[in-house]
PDB file of C-alpha atoms in Angstrom:
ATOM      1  CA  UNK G   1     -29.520   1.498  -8.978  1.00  0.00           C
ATOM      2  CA  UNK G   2     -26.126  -0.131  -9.638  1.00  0.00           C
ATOM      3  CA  UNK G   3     -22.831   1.685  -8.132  1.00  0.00           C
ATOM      4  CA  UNK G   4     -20.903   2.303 -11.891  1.00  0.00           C
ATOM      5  CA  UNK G   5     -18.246   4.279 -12.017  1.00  0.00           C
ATOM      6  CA  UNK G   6     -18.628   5.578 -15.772  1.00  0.00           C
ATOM      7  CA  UNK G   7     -15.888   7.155 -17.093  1.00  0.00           C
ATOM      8  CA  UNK G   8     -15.970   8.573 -20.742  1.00  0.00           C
ATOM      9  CA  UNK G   9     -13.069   9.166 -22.992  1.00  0.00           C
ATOM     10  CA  UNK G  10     -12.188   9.364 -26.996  1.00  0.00           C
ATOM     11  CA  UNK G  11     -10.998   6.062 -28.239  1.00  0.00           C
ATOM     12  CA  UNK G  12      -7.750   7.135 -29.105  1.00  0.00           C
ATOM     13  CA  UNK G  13      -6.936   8.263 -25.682  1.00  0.00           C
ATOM     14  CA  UNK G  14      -4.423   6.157 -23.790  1.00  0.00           C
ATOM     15  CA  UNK G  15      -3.112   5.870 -20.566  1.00  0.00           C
ATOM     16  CA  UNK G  16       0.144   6.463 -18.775  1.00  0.00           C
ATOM     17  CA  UNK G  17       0.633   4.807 -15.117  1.00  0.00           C
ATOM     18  CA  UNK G  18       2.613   7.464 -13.327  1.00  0.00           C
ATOM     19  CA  UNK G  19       4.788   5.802 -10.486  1.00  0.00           C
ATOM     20  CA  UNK G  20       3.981   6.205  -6.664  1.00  0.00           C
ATOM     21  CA  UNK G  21       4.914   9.151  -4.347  1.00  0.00           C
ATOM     22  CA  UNK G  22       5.190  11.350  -7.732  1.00  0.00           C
ATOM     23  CA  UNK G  23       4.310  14.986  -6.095  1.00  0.00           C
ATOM     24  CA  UNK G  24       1.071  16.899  -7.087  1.00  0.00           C
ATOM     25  CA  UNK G  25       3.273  19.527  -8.277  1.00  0.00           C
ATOM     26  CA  UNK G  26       4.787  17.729 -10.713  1.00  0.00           C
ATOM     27  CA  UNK G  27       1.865  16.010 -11.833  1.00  0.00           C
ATOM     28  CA  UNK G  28       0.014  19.527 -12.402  1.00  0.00           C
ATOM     29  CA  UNK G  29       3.308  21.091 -14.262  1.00  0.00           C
ATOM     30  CA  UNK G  30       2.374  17.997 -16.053  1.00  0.00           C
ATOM     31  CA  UNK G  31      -1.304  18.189 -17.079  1.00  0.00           C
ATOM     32  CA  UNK G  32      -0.111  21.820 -17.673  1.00  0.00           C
ATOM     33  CA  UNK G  33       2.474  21.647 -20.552  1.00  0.00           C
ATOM     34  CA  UNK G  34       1.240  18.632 -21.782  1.00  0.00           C
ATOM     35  CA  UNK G  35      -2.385  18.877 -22.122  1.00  0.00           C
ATOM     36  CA  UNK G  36      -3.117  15.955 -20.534  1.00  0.00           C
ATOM     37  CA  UNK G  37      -6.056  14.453 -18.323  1.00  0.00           C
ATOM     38  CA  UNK G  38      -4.970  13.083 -14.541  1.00  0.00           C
ATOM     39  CA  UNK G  39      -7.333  10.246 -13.011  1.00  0.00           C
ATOM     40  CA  UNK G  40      -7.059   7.780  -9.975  1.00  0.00           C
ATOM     41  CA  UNK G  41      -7.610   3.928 -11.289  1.00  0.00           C
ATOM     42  CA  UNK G  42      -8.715   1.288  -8.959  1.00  0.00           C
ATOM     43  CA  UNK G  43      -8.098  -1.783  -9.495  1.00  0.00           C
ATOM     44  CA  UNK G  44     -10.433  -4.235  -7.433  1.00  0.00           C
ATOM     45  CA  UNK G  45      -8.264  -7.603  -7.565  1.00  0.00           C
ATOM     46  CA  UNK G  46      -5.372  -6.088  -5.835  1.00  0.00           C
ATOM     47  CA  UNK G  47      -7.313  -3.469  -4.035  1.00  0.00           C
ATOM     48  CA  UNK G  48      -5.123  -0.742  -4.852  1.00  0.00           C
ATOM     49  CA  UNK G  49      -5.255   3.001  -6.338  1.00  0.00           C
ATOM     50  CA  UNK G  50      -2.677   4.308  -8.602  1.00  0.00           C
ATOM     51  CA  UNK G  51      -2.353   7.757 -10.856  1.00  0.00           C
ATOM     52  CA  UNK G  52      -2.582   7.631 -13.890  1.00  0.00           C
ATOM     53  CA  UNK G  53      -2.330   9.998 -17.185  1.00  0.00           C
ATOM     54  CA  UNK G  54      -4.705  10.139 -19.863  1.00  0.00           C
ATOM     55  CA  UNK G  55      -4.277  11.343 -23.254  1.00  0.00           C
ATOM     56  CA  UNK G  56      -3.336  10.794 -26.934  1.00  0.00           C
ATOM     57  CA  UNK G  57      -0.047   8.733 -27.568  1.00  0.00           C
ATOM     58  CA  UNK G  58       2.167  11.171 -28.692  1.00  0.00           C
ATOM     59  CA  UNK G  59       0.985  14.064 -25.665  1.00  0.00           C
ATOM     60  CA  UNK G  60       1.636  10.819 -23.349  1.00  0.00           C
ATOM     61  CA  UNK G  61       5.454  10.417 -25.023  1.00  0.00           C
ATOM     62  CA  UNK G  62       5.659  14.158 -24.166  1.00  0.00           C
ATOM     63  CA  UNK G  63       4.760  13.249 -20.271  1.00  0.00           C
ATOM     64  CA  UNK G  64       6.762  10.886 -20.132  1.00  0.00           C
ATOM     65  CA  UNK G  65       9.907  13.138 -21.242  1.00  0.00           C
ATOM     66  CA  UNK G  66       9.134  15.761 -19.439  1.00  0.00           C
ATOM     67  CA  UNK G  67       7.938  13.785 -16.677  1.00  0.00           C
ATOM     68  CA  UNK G  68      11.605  12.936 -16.203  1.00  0.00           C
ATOM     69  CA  UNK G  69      12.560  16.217 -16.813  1.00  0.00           C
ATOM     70  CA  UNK G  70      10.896  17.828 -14.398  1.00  0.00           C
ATOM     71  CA  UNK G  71      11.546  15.492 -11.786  1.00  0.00           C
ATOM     72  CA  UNK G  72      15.188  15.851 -12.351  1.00  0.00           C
ATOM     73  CA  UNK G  73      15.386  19.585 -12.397  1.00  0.00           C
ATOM     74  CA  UNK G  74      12.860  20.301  -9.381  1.00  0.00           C
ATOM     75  CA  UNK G  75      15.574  17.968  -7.302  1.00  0.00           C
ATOM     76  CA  UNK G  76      18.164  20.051  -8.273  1.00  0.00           C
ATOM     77  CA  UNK G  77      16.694  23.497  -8.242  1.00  0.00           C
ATOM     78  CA  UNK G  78      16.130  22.155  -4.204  1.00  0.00           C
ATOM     79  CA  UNK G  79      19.193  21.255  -4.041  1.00  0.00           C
ATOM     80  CA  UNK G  80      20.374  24.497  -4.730  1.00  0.00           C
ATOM     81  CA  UNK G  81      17.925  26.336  -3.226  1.00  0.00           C
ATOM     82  CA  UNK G  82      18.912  24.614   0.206  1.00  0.00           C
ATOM     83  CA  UNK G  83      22.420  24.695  -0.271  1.00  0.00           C
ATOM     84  CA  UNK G  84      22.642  28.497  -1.023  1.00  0.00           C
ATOM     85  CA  UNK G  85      20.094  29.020   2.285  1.00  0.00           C
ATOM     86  CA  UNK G  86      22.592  27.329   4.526  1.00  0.00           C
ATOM     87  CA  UNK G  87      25.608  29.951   3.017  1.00  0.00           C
ATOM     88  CA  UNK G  88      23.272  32.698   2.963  1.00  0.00           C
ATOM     89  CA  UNK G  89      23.550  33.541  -0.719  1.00  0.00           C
ATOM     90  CA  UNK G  90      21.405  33.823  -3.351  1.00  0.00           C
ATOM     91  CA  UNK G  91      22.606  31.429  -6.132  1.00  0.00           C
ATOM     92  CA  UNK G  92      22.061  32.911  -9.863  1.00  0.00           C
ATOM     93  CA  UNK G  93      20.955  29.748 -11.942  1.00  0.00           C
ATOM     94  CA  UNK G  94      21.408  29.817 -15.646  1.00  0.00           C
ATOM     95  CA  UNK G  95      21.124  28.074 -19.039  1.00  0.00           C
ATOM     96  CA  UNK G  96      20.978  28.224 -22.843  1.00  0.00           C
ATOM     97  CA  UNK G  97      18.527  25.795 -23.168  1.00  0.00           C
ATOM     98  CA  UNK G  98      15.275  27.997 -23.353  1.00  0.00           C
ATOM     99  CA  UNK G  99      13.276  24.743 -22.664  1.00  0.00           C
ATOM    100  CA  UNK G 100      14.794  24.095 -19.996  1.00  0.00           C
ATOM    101  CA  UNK G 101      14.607  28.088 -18.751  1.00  0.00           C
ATOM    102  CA  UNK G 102      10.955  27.724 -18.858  1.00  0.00           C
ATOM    103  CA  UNK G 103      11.142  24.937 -16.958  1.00  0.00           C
ATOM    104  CA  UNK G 104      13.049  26.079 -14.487  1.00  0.00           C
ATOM    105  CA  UNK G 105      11.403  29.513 -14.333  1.00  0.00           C
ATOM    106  CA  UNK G 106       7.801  27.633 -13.492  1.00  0.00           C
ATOM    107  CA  UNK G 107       9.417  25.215 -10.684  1.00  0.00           C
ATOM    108  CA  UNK G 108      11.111  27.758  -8.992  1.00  0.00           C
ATOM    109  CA  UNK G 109       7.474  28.057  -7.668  1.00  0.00           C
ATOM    110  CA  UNK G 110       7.360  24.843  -6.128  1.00  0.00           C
ATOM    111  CA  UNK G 111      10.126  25.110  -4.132  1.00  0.00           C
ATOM    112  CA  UNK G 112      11.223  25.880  -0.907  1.00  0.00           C
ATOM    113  CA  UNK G 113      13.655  28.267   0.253  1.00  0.00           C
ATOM    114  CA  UNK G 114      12.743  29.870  -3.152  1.00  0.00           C
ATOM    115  CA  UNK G 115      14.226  33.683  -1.849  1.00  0.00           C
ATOM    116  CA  UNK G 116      17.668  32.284  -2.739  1.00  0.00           C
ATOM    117  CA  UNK G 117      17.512  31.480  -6.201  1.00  0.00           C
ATOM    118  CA  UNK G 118      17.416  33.874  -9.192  1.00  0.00           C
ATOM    119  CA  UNK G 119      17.015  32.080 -12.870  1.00  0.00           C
ATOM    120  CA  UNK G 120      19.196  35.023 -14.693  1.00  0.00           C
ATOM    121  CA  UNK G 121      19.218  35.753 -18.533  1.00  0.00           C
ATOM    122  CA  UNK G 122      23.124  36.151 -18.730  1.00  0.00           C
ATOM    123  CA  UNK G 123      25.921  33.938 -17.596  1.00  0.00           C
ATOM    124  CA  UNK G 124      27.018  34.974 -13.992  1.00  0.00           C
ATOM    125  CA  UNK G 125      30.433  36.120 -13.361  1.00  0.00           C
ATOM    126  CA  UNK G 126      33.272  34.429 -11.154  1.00  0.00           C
ATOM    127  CA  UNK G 127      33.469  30.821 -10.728  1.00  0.00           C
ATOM    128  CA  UNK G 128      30.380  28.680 -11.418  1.00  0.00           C
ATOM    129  CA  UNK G 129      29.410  25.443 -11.048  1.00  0.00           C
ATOM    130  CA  UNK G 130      27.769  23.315 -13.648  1.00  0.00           C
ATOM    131  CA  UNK G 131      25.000  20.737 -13.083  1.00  0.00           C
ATOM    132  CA  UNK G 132      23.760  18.574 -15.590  1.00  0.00           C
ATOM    133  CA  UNK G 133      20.113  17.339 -15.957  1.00  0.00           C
ATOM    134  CA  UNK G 134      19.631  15.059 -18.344  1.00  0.00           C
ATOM    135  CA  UNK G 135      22.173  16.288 -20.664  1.00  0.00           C
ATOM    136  CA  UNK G 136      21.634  19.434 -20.429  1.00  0.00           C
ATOM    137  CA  UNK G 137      23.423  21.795 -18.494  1.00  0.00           C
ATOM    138  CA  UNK G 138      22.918  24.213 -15.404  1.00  0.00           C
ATOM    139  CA  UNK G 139      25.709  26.844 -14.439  1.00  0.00           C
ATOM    140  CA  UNK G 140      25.332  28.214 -10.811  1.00  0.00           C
ATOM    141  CA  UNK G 141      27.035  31.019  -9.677  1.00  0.00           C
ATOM    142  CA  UNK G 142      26.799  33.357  -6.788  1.00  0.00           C
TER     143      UNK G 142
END
């Protein structure tokens, strides 16, 4: 008996090489929203594993938006998160974009130090500081 490693897909499904020391958390918020497939290639010439996702083109163009996305915000929501820890506050986090809510809402999961942030429906009030993440904007307030 030969050692295959058989693999089967539908034709139309692509893949998308995601790039090293990516966390599992954002490669599950990834398979999540996207409806994607995650698999570990080998490749035997350079004897190396890397991640990669699997899917049609246009939910792989989705990854890869959100992948940066994601990536972007979960730094900053840890960011915060540590920042308000080390002042003992609890930093209110909004924004408009509902996207970008929902994003938010599901990270603040992921993170440590978690107790100290609040995503909040309504602007806070006093002085706030804005944060942008790929365009879009983040107020912070305490």
């Amino acid at each position: 008996m030969s050692n295959f490693n058989f693999k089967c897909y539908d034709i139309d499904e692509k893949e998308l090489v995601l790039p090293p020391g990516l966390p599992q958390s954002i490669i599950a918020r990834l398979i999540e929203l996207c409806d994607v497939k995650f698999d570990v290639r080998e490749d035997e010439f350079y004897n190396v594993k890397y991640p990669v996702l699997i899917g049609k083109e246009e939910q792989l163009k989705k990854a890869k938006e959100y992948l940066k996305l994601l990536t972007e915000a979960k730094l900053a929501l840890r960011d915060i998160a540590r920042l308000a820890r080390k002042f003992k506050v609890k930093a209110k986090i909004y924004t408009d974009d509902e996207e970008l809510k929902y994003i938010l809402n599901v990270l603040s999961n992921d993170i440590a130090n978690r107790d100290y942030i609040e995503i909040v429906e309504e602007m806070p009030e006093g002085e706030k500081e804005v944060i942008e993440v790929l365009d879009k904007k983040i107020y912070v307030g305490i």
